[in-house]
Coordinates of C-alpha atoms and ligand atoms in Angstrom, one line a residue:
Chain A
M1 CA 2.7 6.3 21.6
I2 CA 0.5 4.5 24.0
N3 CA 0.8 4.9 27.8
F4 CA 3.2 2.5 29.5
Q5 CA 4.7 1.7 32.9
Y6 CA 8.3 2.2 33.7
S7 CA 10.7 0.3 35.9
R8 CA 14.4 -0.1 36.4
A9 CA 16.2 -3.4 36.5
T10 CA 18.6 -3.8 39.4
D11 CA 20.6 -6.7 37.9
V12 CA 20.5 -9.1 35.0
A13 CA 18.4 -11.7 37.0
D14 CA 16.0 -9.0 38.0
A15 CA 15.7 -7.8 34.4
V16 CA 14.8 -11.3 33.3
Q17 CA 12.4 -11.8 36.1
Q18 CA 10.6 -8.5 35.3
I19 CA 10.3 -9.2 31.6
A20 CA 9.0 -12.7 32.2
A21 CA 6.3 -11.3 34.6
S22 CA 4.6 -9.1 32.0
T23 CA 2.9 -10.1 28.7
S24 CA 4.0 -7.1 26.7
A25 CA 7.0 -5.5 28.3
K26 CA 10.2 -4.5 26.6
F27 CA 13.7 -3.7 27.6
I28 CA 15.0 -0.3 26.8
A29 CA 18.7 0.5 26.5
G30 CA 19.7 3.5 24.4
G31 CA 16.1 3.9 23.2
T32 CA 17.2 5.2 19.8
N33 CA 15.2 2.5 17.9
L34 CA 12.5 1.6 20.4
I35 CA 11.3 5.2 21.2
D36 CA 11.3 6.0 17.5
L37 CA 9.0 3.0 16.8
M38 CA 6.8 3.7 19.8
K39 CA 6.2 7.2 18.6
D40 CA 4.9 5.7 15.4
D41 CA 2.8 3.1 17.2
V42 CA 4.7 0.3 15.6
E43 CA 6.0 -1.0 19.0
R44 CA 3.4 -0.8 21.8
P45 CA 4.9 -2.2 25.0
T46 CA 2.8 -1.7 28.1
R47 CA 5.9 -1.6 30.3
L48 CA 9.5 -0.5 29.7
I49 CA 12.2 -2.1 31.8
D50 CA 15.1 0.2 31.9
I51 CA 18.3 -1.9 31.6
S52 CA 20.6 1.1 30.9
R53 CA 22.0 1.1 34.5
L54 CA 23.0 -2.5 34.5
P55 CA 26.8 -3.1 34.9
L56 CA 27.3 -4.4 31.4
K57 CA 29.6 -1.6 30.2
Q58 CA 33.0 -3.1 30.2
V59 CA 35.3 -4.2 27.4
Q60 CA 37.6 -6.9 28.7
Q61 CA 40.2 -9.2 27.2
T62 CA 39.2 -12.9 27.3
A63 CA 41.6 -15.7 28.3
D64 CA 42.1 -16.8 24.7
G65 CA 43.0 -13.3 23.5
G66 CA 39.6 -12.3 22.4
L67 CA 37.3 -9.5 23.7
H68 CA 34.2 -9.6 25.9
I69 CA 32.0 -6.5 25.2
G70 CA 29.2 -5.7 27.6
A71 CA 25.8 -5.3 26.0
L72 CA 25.5 -1.7 27.3
V73 CA 28.8 -0.4 25.9
P74 CA 27.7 2.6 23.9
N75 CA 28.4 2.4 20.1
S76 CA 30.7 5.4 20.3
D77 CA 32.8 4.1 23.2
L78 CA 33.2 0.8 21.4
A79 CA 34.3 2.5 18.1
Y80 CA 37.0 4.4 19.9
H81 CA 38.0 1.8 22.5
P82 CA 41.8 1.3 22.2
L83 CA 41.5 -2.5 22.0
I84 CA 38.9 -2.2 19.2
E85 CA 40.9 0.5 17.3
Q86 CA 44.0 -1.6 17.5
H87 CA 42.9 -5.1 17.1
Y88 CA 39.5 -4.8 15.4
P89 CA 39.6 -1.7 13.3
L90 CA 37.0 -3.3 11.0
V91 CA 34.4 -3.0 13.8
S92 CA 35.5 0.5 14.6
S93 CA 35.1 1.8 11.1
A94 CA 31.7 0.1 10.6
I95 CA 30.3 1.7 13.8
R96 CA 31.6 5.1 12.7
A97 CA 29.8 4.6 9.3
G98 CA 26.5 4.3 11.1
A99 CA 24.0 6.9 12.4
S100 CA 25.4 10.1 14.0
Q101 CA 27.8 10.7 16.9
Q102 CA 24.8 11.8 19.1
L103 CA 23.0 8.5 18.3
R104 CA 26.2 6.4 18.7
N105 CA 26.6 8.0 22.2
M106 CA 23.2 6.7 23.1
A107 CA 23.0 3.4 21.2
S108 CA 24.1 0.2 23.0
T109 CA 25.9 -2.7 21.6
G110 CA 23.0 -5.1 22.4
G111 CA 20.4 -2.7 21.0
N112 CA 22.3 -2.4 17.8
L113 CA 21.8 -6.1 17.1
L114 CA 18.0 -5.8 17.8
Q115 CA 17.3 -2.7 15.8
R116 CA 14.5 -3.3 13.4
T117 CA 14.2 -2.8 9.6
R118 CA 13.9 0.7 8.2
C119 CA 11.3 -0.5 5.5
A120 CA 8.9 2.5 5.2
Y121 CA 5.8 0.2 5.3
F122 CA 7.0 -1.4 8.5
Y123 CA 6.9 2.2 10.0
D124 CA 3.6 3.1 8.4
T125 CA 0.7 1.5 10.4
A126 CA -1.8 2.4 7.7
T127 CA -0.2 -0.1 5.2
P128 CA -0.1 -3.9 5.2
C129 CA 3.2 -5.4 6.5
N130 CA 3.8 -9.0 7.5
K131 CA 6.6 -8.1 9.8
R132 CA 4.5 -5.7 11.8
E133 CA 1.2 -7.5 11.4
P134 CA 1.7 -11.2 10.3
G135 CA -0.6 -12.2 7.5
S136 CA -1.5 -8.7 6.4
G137 CA 0.8 -8.8 3.3
C138 CA 4.0 -7.2 2.1
S139 CA 3.5 -3.7 0.7
A140 CA 7.1 -3.5 -0.4
L141 CA 6.7 -6.3 -2.9
T142 CA 4.8 -4.0 -5.3
G143 CA 5.8 -0.7 -3.7
A144 CA 8.9 1.3 -3.0
Q145 CA 11.7 -1.3 -2.7
R146 CA 14.8 0.7 -3.4
M147 CA 16.4 -0.1 -0.1
H148 CA 15.2 -3.8 0.0
A149 CA 16.8 -7.2 -0.2
I150 CA 18.5 -8.9 -3.2
L151 CA 19.4 -12.0 -1.3
G152 CA 17.6 -14.5 1.0
A153 CA 14.2 -12.7 0.8
S154 CA 10.8 -14.4 0.7
E155 CA 7.4 -13.5 -0.8
A156 CA 6.4 -12.6 2.8
C157 CA 9.1 -10.0 3.4
I158 CA 11.9 -8.4 1.4
A159 CA 13.2 -6.1 4.2
V160 CA 16.9 -5.7 5.1
H161 CA 18.6 -5.6 8.4
P162 CA 20.0 -2.0 8.8
S163 CA 23.0 -2.5 11.1
D164 CA 26.5 -1.7 10.1
L165 CA 28.2 -3.1 13.2
C166 CA 26.5 -6.5 12.7
V167 CA 28.0 -6.9 9.3
T168 CA 31.5 -6.9 10.8
L169 CA 30.4 -9.1 13.8
V170 CA 29.2 -11.8 11.6
A171 CA 32.4 -11.6 9.5
L172 CA 34.6 -11.9 12.6
D173 CA 32.7 -14.9 14.0
A174 CA 31.5 -13.1 17.1
K175 CA 29.3 -14.8 19.6
V176 CA 26.2 -13.4 21.4
H177 CA 25.9 -14.1 25.2
V178 CA 22.4 -14.1 26.4
A179 CA 20.6 -14.8 29.7
G180 CA 17.0 -15.9 30.2
P181 CA 14.5 -17.7 32.4
A182 CA 16.1 -21.0 31.3
G183 CA 19.6 -19.8 32.1
A184 CA 22.5 -18.4 30.0
R185 CA 23.5 -19.5 26.5
V186 CA 25.8 -18.4 23.7
I187 CA 24.6 -17.9 20.2
P188 CA 27.0 -17.9 17.2
F189 CA 26.5 -14.5 15.4
Q190 CA 25.8 -16.4 12.2
D191 CA 22.7 -18.0 13.9
F192 CA 21.5 -14.9 15.7
H193 CA 19.5 -13.1 12.9
R194 CA 16.9 -15.0 10.8
L195 CA 15.8 -15.0 7.2
P196 CA 12.2 -14.0 6.7
G197 CA 10.8 -17.2 5.4
N198 CA 7.1 -17.2 6.3
T199 CA 7.8 -15.7 9.8
P200 CA 9.2 -12.3 9.0
H201 CA 7.8 -10.9 12.3
L202 CA 10.8 -12.7 14.0
D203 CA 14.0 -10.9 13.3
T204 CA 16.3 -13.0 15.5
N205 CA 16.5 -16.3 17.4
L206 CA 16.6 -14.6 20.8
H207 CA 13.9 -16.3 22.9
P208 CA 11.2 -14.2 24.5
H209 CA 12.3 -12.9 27.9
E210 CA 16.0 -13.3 27.0
I211 CA 18.5 -10.4 27.5
I212 CA 21.7 -9.9 25.6
T213 CA 24.5 -9.6 28.1
A214 CA 27.6 -9.4 25.9
I215 CA 29.2 -9.9 22.6
E216 CA 32.4 -11.9 22.3
L217 CA 35.0 -11.5 19.6
P218 CA 37.6 -14.2 19.0
A219 CA 41.3 -13.3 19.0
Q220 CA 41.7 -12.8 15.3
G221 CA 40.8 -9.3 14.3
F222 CA 42.4 -9.0 10.8
A223 CA 43.8 -5.6 11.8
K224 CA 46.2 -5.5 8.9
N225 CA 44.1 -6.2 5.9
Y226 CA 40.5 -5.1 6.3
S227 CA 38.0 -2.6 4.9
Y228 CA 34.4 -1.6 5.5
L229 CA 32.8 0.2 2.6
K230 CA 29.4 1.7 2.9
I231 CA 27.5 2.9 -0.2
R232 CA 24.5 5.2 0.6
D233 CA 22.3 7.9 -0.9
R234 CA 23.9 10.6 1.2
L235 CA 27.6 10.8 2.0
S236 CA 26.9 10.4 5.7
Y237 CA 24.1 9.8 8.2
A238 CA 22.2 7.4 6.0
F239 CA 21.5 3.7 5.9
A240 CA 23.4 1.5 3.6
L241 CA 22.2 0.7 0.1
V242 CA 25.0 -1.9 0.1
S243 CA 27.9 -2.3 2.5
V244 CA 30.8 -4.7 2.5
A245 CA 33.1 -5.9 5.3
A246 CA 36.2 -7.6 4.0
A247 CA 39.1 -9.1 6.0
L248 CA 42.1 -11.0 4.7
E249 CA 45.0 -12.9 6.2
L250 CA 47.8 -12.8 3.7
E251 CA 50.9 -15.1 3.7
G252 CA 53.6 -15.3 1.1
G253 CA 51.6 -13.3 -1.5
K254 CA 48.5 -15.5 -1.1
I255 CA 45.2 -15.4 0.8
K256 CA 45.5 -17.7 3.8
Q257 CA 42.1 -16.8 5.1
A258 CA 39.3 -14.5 3.9
R259 CA 36.2 -13.1 5.5
L260 CA 33.4 -11.5 3.6
A261 CA 30.0 -10.1 4.6
L262 CA 27.5 -7.7 3.2
G263 CA 25.0 -5.3 4.7
G264 CA 21.9 -3.7 3.2
V265 CA 21.2 -6.7 1.0
A266 CA 19.3 -9.2 3.1
H267 CA 17.1 -9.8 6.2
K268 CA 20.3 -10.6 8.1
P269 CA 23.9 -9.6 7.9
W270 CA 25.0 -11.6 4.9
R271 CA 28.1 -13.7 5.2
V272 CA 29.3 -15.7 2.2
H273 CA 31.3 -18.8 3.1
A274 CA 31.5 -20.0 -0.4
A275 CA 33.2 -16.8 -1.6
E276 CA 35.6 -17.0 1.4
A277 CA 36.5 -20.6 0.5
A278 CA 37.1 -19.6 -3.1
L279 CA 39.5 -16.9 -2.1
Q280 CA 41.6 -19.2 0.1
G281 CA 45.0 -20.0 -1.4
Q282 CA 44.5 -17.5 -4.2
V283 CA 46.7 -14.5 -5.2
P284 CA 44.8 -11.4 -4.0
D285 CA 44.0 -9.9 -7.4
G286 CA 41.1 -8.7 -9.5
T287 CA 40.4 -12.1 -11.0
A288 CA 40.1 -13.8 -7.6
F289 CA 38.0 -10.9 -6.3
A290 CA 35.6 -10.9 -9.3
R291 CA 35.1 -14.6 -8.8
A292 CA 34.3 -14.1 -5.2
A293 CA 31.8 -11.4 -6.0
D294 CA 30.1 -13.7 -8.6
L295 CA 29.7 -16.2 -5.8
V296 CA 28.2 -13.6 -3.5
L297 CA 25.6 -12.7 -6.0
K298 CA 25.0 -16.1 -7.6
D299 CA 21.4 -16.3 -6.3
A300 CA 20.7 -12.6 -6.2
K301 CA 17.2 -11.5 -7.2
G302 CA 16.3 -7.9 -7.7
Y303 CA 12.9 -6.1 -7.8
P304 CA 12.1 -3.2 -10.1
H305 CA 13.4 -0.5 -7.8
N306 CA 16.5 -2.2 -6.5
M307 CA 17.8 -4.1 -9.4
F308 CA 20.8 -1.7 -9.5
K309 CA 21.9 -3.2 -6.1
I310 CA 23.1 -6.4 -7.7
D311 CA 25.7 -4.7 -9.8
L312 CA 26.5 -2.2 -7.0
A313 CA 27.1 -5.1 -4.6
R314 CA 29.3 -6.9 -7.1
R315 CA 31.5 -3.8 -7.6
A316 CA 31.5 -2.9 -4.0
T317 CA 32.6 -6.4 -3.1
I318 CA 35.5 -6.2 -5.5
R319 CA 36.5 -2.7 -4.3
T320 CA 36.4 -3.6 -0.7
L321 CA 38.5 -6.8 -1.1
T322 CA 41.0 -4.7 -3.1
Q323 CA 41.2 -2.1 -0.3
A324 CA 41.7 -4.9 2.2
A325 CA 44.4 -6.5 0.2
K326 CA 46.3 -3.3 -0.3
G327 CA 46.0 -2.4 3.3
T328 CA 44.2 0.9 2.4
P329 CA 40.9 0.6 4.2
Q330 CA 38.1 3.1 3.4
P331 CA 38.5 5.9 6.0
P332 CA 35.0 6.8 7.5
S333 CA 35.5 10.5 7.0
N334 CA 36.9 10.4 3.5
K335 CA 34.0 10.5 1.1
K336 CA 36.0 9.5 -2.0
I337 CA 35.9 5.8 -2.5
M338 CA 39.5 4.8 -2.5
Chain B
M1 CA 8.2 -18.7 19.0
A2 CA 5.0 -16.9 19.9
R3 CA 6.9 -13.8 20.8
A4 CA 4.2 -11.1 21.1
T5 CA 4.1 -9.2 17.9
A6 CA 4.0 -5.4 17.9
R7 CA 0.4 -4.9 17.1
E8 CA -1.5 -7.6 18.9
P9 CA -4.2 -6.0 21.0
V10 CA -2.8 -4.8 24.3
Q11 CA -3.7 -7.5 26.9
D12 CA -3.1 -5.9 30.3
P13 CA -5.3 -2.9 31.2
I14 CA -2.8 -0.1 31.5
P15 CA -3.6 2.0 34.5
I16 CA -2.4 5.6 34.0
P17 CA 1.0 5.4 35.5
E18 CA 1.9 7.7 38.3
K19 CA 4.2 10.5 37.5
I20 CA 7.8 9.7 38.5
S21 CA 9.9 12.1 40.4
I22 CA 13.4 12.7 39.0
Q23 CA 16.3 14.9 40.0
I24 CA 18.3 16.4 37.2
T25 CA 20.9 19.2 37.1
V26 CA 20.1 21.5 34.3
N27 CA 22.6 24.2 33.4
G28 CA 24.1 23.9 36.8
K29 CA 20.8 24.1 38.7
A30 CA 19.5 21.2 40.7
T31 CA 15.9 20.6 39.5
E32 CA 13.2 18.2 40.7
L33 CA 10.5 17.2 38.2
K34 CA 7.6 14.8 38.1
V35 CA 7.3 13.3 34.7
A36 CA 5.2 10.7 33.0
P37 CA 7.2 7.7 31.8
W38 CA 6.7 8.8 28.1
T39 CA 7.9 12.4 28.5
T40 CA 11.0 12.9 26.4
L41 CA 13.8 14.9 27.7
L42 CA 13.1 17.4 24.9
D43 CA 9.6 17.9 26.0
A44 CA 10.6 18.2 29.6
L45 CA 13.1 20.9 28.8
R46 CA 10.8 22.9 26.6
D47 CA 7.4 22.5 28.1
R48 CA 8.2 22.0 31.8
L49 CA 11.4 24.0 32.3
D50 CA 10.7 26.6 29.7
L51 CA 14.1 26.1 28.1
T52 CA 12.9 26.5 24.5
G53 CA 16.4 27.0 23.1
T54 CA 16.5 23.3 22.4
K55 CA 14.4 22.8 19.2
K56 CA 12.2 20.0 18.0
G57 CA 12.8 19.4 14.3
C58 CA 11.9 15.8 13.4
D59 CA 11.2 14.2 16.8
H60 CA 12.8 11.0 15.4
G61 CA 16.5 11.3 15.8
Q62 CA 17.0 12.4 12.2
C63 CA 18.0 16.1 12.4
G64 CA 20.0 16.9 15.5
A65 CA 18.0 20.1 16.3
C66 CA 17.3 18.7 19.8
T67 CA 21.0 18.0 20.7
V68 CA 21.9 18.6 24.3
L69 CA 24.8 17.5 26.5
V70 CA 24.1 14.8 29.1
D71 CA 26.9 14.1 31.5
G72 CA 29.1 15.9 29.0
R73 CA 28.1 13.9 25.9
R74 CA 26.0 15.1 23.1
I75 CA 22.8 13.1 22.5
V76 CA 19.4 13.7 20.8
S77 CA 16.9 14.6 23.5
C78 CA 13.9 13.6 21.3
L79 CA 14.7 9.9 21.6
T80 CA 15.6 10.2 25.3
L81 CA 13.1 9.5 28.1
A82 CA 13.4 12.0 30.9
V83 CA 12.9 9.3 33.5
M84 CA 15.9 7.5 32.2
K85 CA 18.1 10.5 32.9
D86 CA 17.3 10.7 36.6
G87 CA 20.5 12.0 38.3
A88 CA 22.1 13.3 35.2
Q89 CA 23.9 16.7 34.5
I90 CA 22.2 18.3 31.5
V91 CA 23.5 21.3 29.6
T92 CA 21.4 23.1 27.0
V93 CA 22.3 26.0 24.7
E94 CA 21.0 28.3 27.5
G95 CA 23.7 27.0 29.8
L96 CA 26.8 27.5 27.7
A97 CA 27.5 31.2 28.3
K98 CA 29.5 31.9 31.5
D99 CA 29.3 35.1 33.4
G100 CA 27.8 37.0 30.6
E101 CA 30.4 35.8 28.1
L102 CA 29.5 33.6 25.2
H103 CA 31.0 30.2 24.9
P104 CA 33.8 30.2 22.3
V105 CA 31.6 28.1 20.0
Q106 CA 28.7 30.6 20.3
Q107 CA 31.1 33.4 19.5
A108 CA 32.6 31.6 16.6
F109 CA 29.1 31.0 15.1
I110 CA 28.5 34.7 15.2
D111 CA 32.0 35.5 13.8
H112 CA 31.5 33.2 10.9
D113 CA 27.8 33.9 10.3
A114 CA 27.2 30.2 10.7
F115 CA 23.4 30.3 10.5
Q116 CA 20.6 31.8 8.5
C117 CA 17.2 31.0 10.0
G118 CA 18.8 29.8 13.2
Y119 CA 16.5 26.9 13.8
C120 CA 19.2 24.3 13.8
T121 CA 21.7 26.5 15.5
P122 CA 21.2 25.5 19.2
G123 CA 21.6 21.9 18.2
Q124 CA 24.6 22.7 16.0
I125 CA 26.3 24.6 18.9
C126 CA 25.7 21.9 21.5
S127 CA 26.8 19.2 19.1
A128 CA 30.0 21.2 18.4
V129 CA 30.7 21.6 22.1
G130 CA 30.4 17.8 22.4
L131 CA 32.6 17.3 19.4
L132 CA 35.4 19.5 20.9
A133 CA 35.2 17.5 24.2
E134 CA 35.5 14.2 22.3
G135 CA 38.7 15.5 20.6
K136 CA 38.4 13.1 17.6
A137 CA 37.9 15.6 14.8
K138 CA 41.1 17.2 13.5
S139 CA 40.6 18.0 9.8
A140 CA 37.7 19.8 8.1
D141 CA 36.6 16.4 6.7
E142 CA 36.5 14.9 10.2
I143 CA 34.5 17.9 11.5
R144 CA 32.0 17.5 8.6
E145 CA 31.7 13.7 9.3
L146 CA 31.3 14.1 13.0
M147 CA 28.8 16.9 12.7
S148 CA 26.7 15.0 10.1
G149 CA 24.0 14.3 12.8
N150 CA 23.0 18.0 12.6
I151 CA 21.1 18.9 9.5
C152 CA 21.0 22.6 8.4
R153 CA 18.1 23.2 6.0
C154 CA 19.5 26.6 5.2
G155 CA 22.8 25.0 4.1
A156 CA 25.1 27.0 6.4
Y157 CA 27.5 24.1 6.5
P158 CA 30.8 25.8 5.2
N159 CA 30.4 28.5 7.8
I160 CA 29.6 26.0 10.5
V161 CA 32.8 24.1 9.8
A162 CA 34.8 27.4 9.8
A163 CA 33.2 28.4 13.1
I164 CA 34.2 25.0 14.7
Q165 CA 37.7 25.3 13.3
Q166 CA 38.0 28.7 15.0
A167 CA 36.6 27.4 18.3
M168 CA 39.1 24.5 18.1
G169 CA 42.0 26.9 17.9
R170 CA 40.8 28.7 20.9
S171 CA 39.8 26.0 23.3
Ligands
LIG1 C1 18.3 8.6 12.5 C2 19.0 7.3 12.7 C3 20.0 6.8 11.9 C4 20.6 5.6 12.1 N1 21.5 5.2 11.3 C5 22.1 4.0 11.5 C6 23.1 3.5 10.6 O1 23.4 4.1 9.6 N2 23.7 2.3 10.8 C7 23.3 1.5 11.9 O2 23.8 0.5 12.1 N3 22.4 2.0 12.8 C8 21.8 3.2 12.6 N4 20.8 3.6 13.4 C9 20.2 2.7 14.4 C10 21.0 2.6 15.7 O3 22.2 2.1 15.5 C11 20.1 1.8 16.6 O4 18.9 2.4 16.9 C12 20.8 1.5 17.9 O5 22.0 0.7 17.7 C13 19.9 0.7 18.9 O6 20.5 0.6 20.1 P1 19.7 1.1 21.4 O7 20.5 0.8 22.6 O8 19.3 2.6 21.3 O9 18.4 0.2 21.4 P2 17.0 0.4 22.0 O10 16.2 1.3 21.1 O11 17.0 0.7 23.4 O12 16.4 -1.0 21.8 C14 16.2 -1.6 20.6 C15 15.6 -3.0 20.8 O13 16.5 -3.9 21.4 C16 15.9 -4.4 22.7 N5 17.1 -4.4 23.6 C17 18.0 -3.4 23.8 N6 19.1 -3.9 24.5 C18 18.8 -5.2 24.8 C19 19.5 -6.2 25.5 N7 20.7 -6.0 26.1 N8 18.9 -7.5 25.6 C20 17.7 -7.7 25.0 N9 17.0 -6.8 24.3 C21 17.5 -5.5 24.2 C22 14.9 -3.4 23.1 O14 13.9 -4.0 23.8 C23 14.3 -3.0 21.7 O15 13.4 -3.9 21.2 C24 20.2 4.8 13.2 C25 19.2 5.3 14.1 C26 18.6 6.5 13.9 C27 17.5 7.0 14.8
LIG2 S1 9.4 -5.8 3.2 FE1 9.0 -6.8 5.2 S2 8.9 -5.0 6.6 FE2 8.6 -4.2 4.5 S3 6.4 -4.2 4.1 FE3 7.2 -6.1 3.4 S4 6.8 -7.4 5.2 FE4 6.8 -5.4 6.0
LIG3 S1 14.2 16.7 16.9 FE1 15.6 15.2 17.8 S2 16.9 14.7 16.1 FE2 15.3 15.9 15.2
LIG4 S1 20.3 28.0 9.9 FE1 18.4 27.4 9.1 S2 18.4 25.3 9.4 FE2 20.4 25.8 9.9

């Protein structure tokens, strides 16, 4: 870790002003990703601007029945918030499937979106990595790629976004509220994270000097028919090999609306509109779910170490949709896949 | 675009920052400390306050050995900057016993032989105290899940779960 200066932001405007005034400052919220990366010299900010005391810790209902979640609401508080548990249990179960309770107590909602990949080469400054050092090459292409992408990757980077929470936020059509030197704006969740293309050093479309102030959820939370299934190497406290968020609105024995997104498979939380469209109007059965899974993986491409993920993702998709349709979501503490 | 990437050479000359004065309450005792911005809470507790009960396992948030309670909530102190906890109430394993009597969780760990080498134990105990305060774990499965942030290399898990179940009955 290099030496750095430390200051506290007094309000959102001050935070933006402070970050714009320095060439290599970073915000710090929970610190669970940033401090880790600084210890490994992957991130080297010369100043940390502490935003953890800003008044962005409320969860409030919006006029149209949705929810406005402050960027500094801790992951654990969000998971157990009564409005989230009641109306957005998909969000609650995804958060509880990630990290540990200690880390969730520290991690902020905004920081969760901006956590960086867990690709081992990204962490290891002795190896080439286009994400860490643009133009240096991608060590994972010919190296250990068990955890890596099967969808949307490029020759420049095959890393995945590690968040669980984000998989459900993209599925539920959340919006990201940000503020910056040019004012405030709202980014649809779908457009927040980027594919690697030839600029894998950019994870998101957040502009430099912008701060996330809140996440907004629309009214529909799919509280009746949903499931979040996370498949990982350990039963708990491990990043996803594949995870699936499924949400259905059923009417008269048919699917009126479907939402489907996957984690651990791409550089961004991977929502599949074509599969959702194919499910619409169908009877929620194995045939419809298998067709949806085929659409999810139509363009999948594996590498020697992660080829298994394609079949895993296909089966996990079918299983999660089945759980959602039956109204028997995967409970976070039950380690048997239902 | 043109967001500064992580490993571009550092532009600003970085003067050695002045140490920052913070006030924290540690195990009930008001404490003033001057710390560098990069000092973690873990290092401040161990190296500055000589509270070596809190252990450094991985230093990367992956093992839970450094778990302490900050304002009543369990966190990992290795990924926490001490300056950011200015004003906080901190409880470490040294602060759990009251008037010479062990905390029910400490007693339960002894009763159930919930350790072997003991290196993970202070973190396990602080984590379990946090878990009881949260009140979310009811079944053994839920205890296991919500204690998953504390790794025990000796594999004392069944005894740890039994100890926590006993402490739940008592508190
Ligand atoms: C051992 C371990 C296991 C984990 N397992 C999982 C897992 O299974 N699933 C999962 O989803 N996550 C997991 N995580 C990651 C964890 O969820 C993230 O580290 C956490 O959500 C980041 O939030 P934070 O507030 O701590 O961010 P910080 O570390 O404070 O910040 C992260 C980045 O976001 C920026 N930032 C933070 N807040 C804002 C804001 N409001 N506006 C603009 N920029 C901001 C910072 O500048 C920094 O670049 C794990 C972490 C660890 C250490
Ligand atoms: S996959 Fe991406 S993050 Fe990993 S080494 Fe390649 S460029 Fe770096
Ligand atoms: S030392 Fe903090 S989690 Fe391992
Ligand atoms: S008792 Fe040895 S690591 Fe847990």
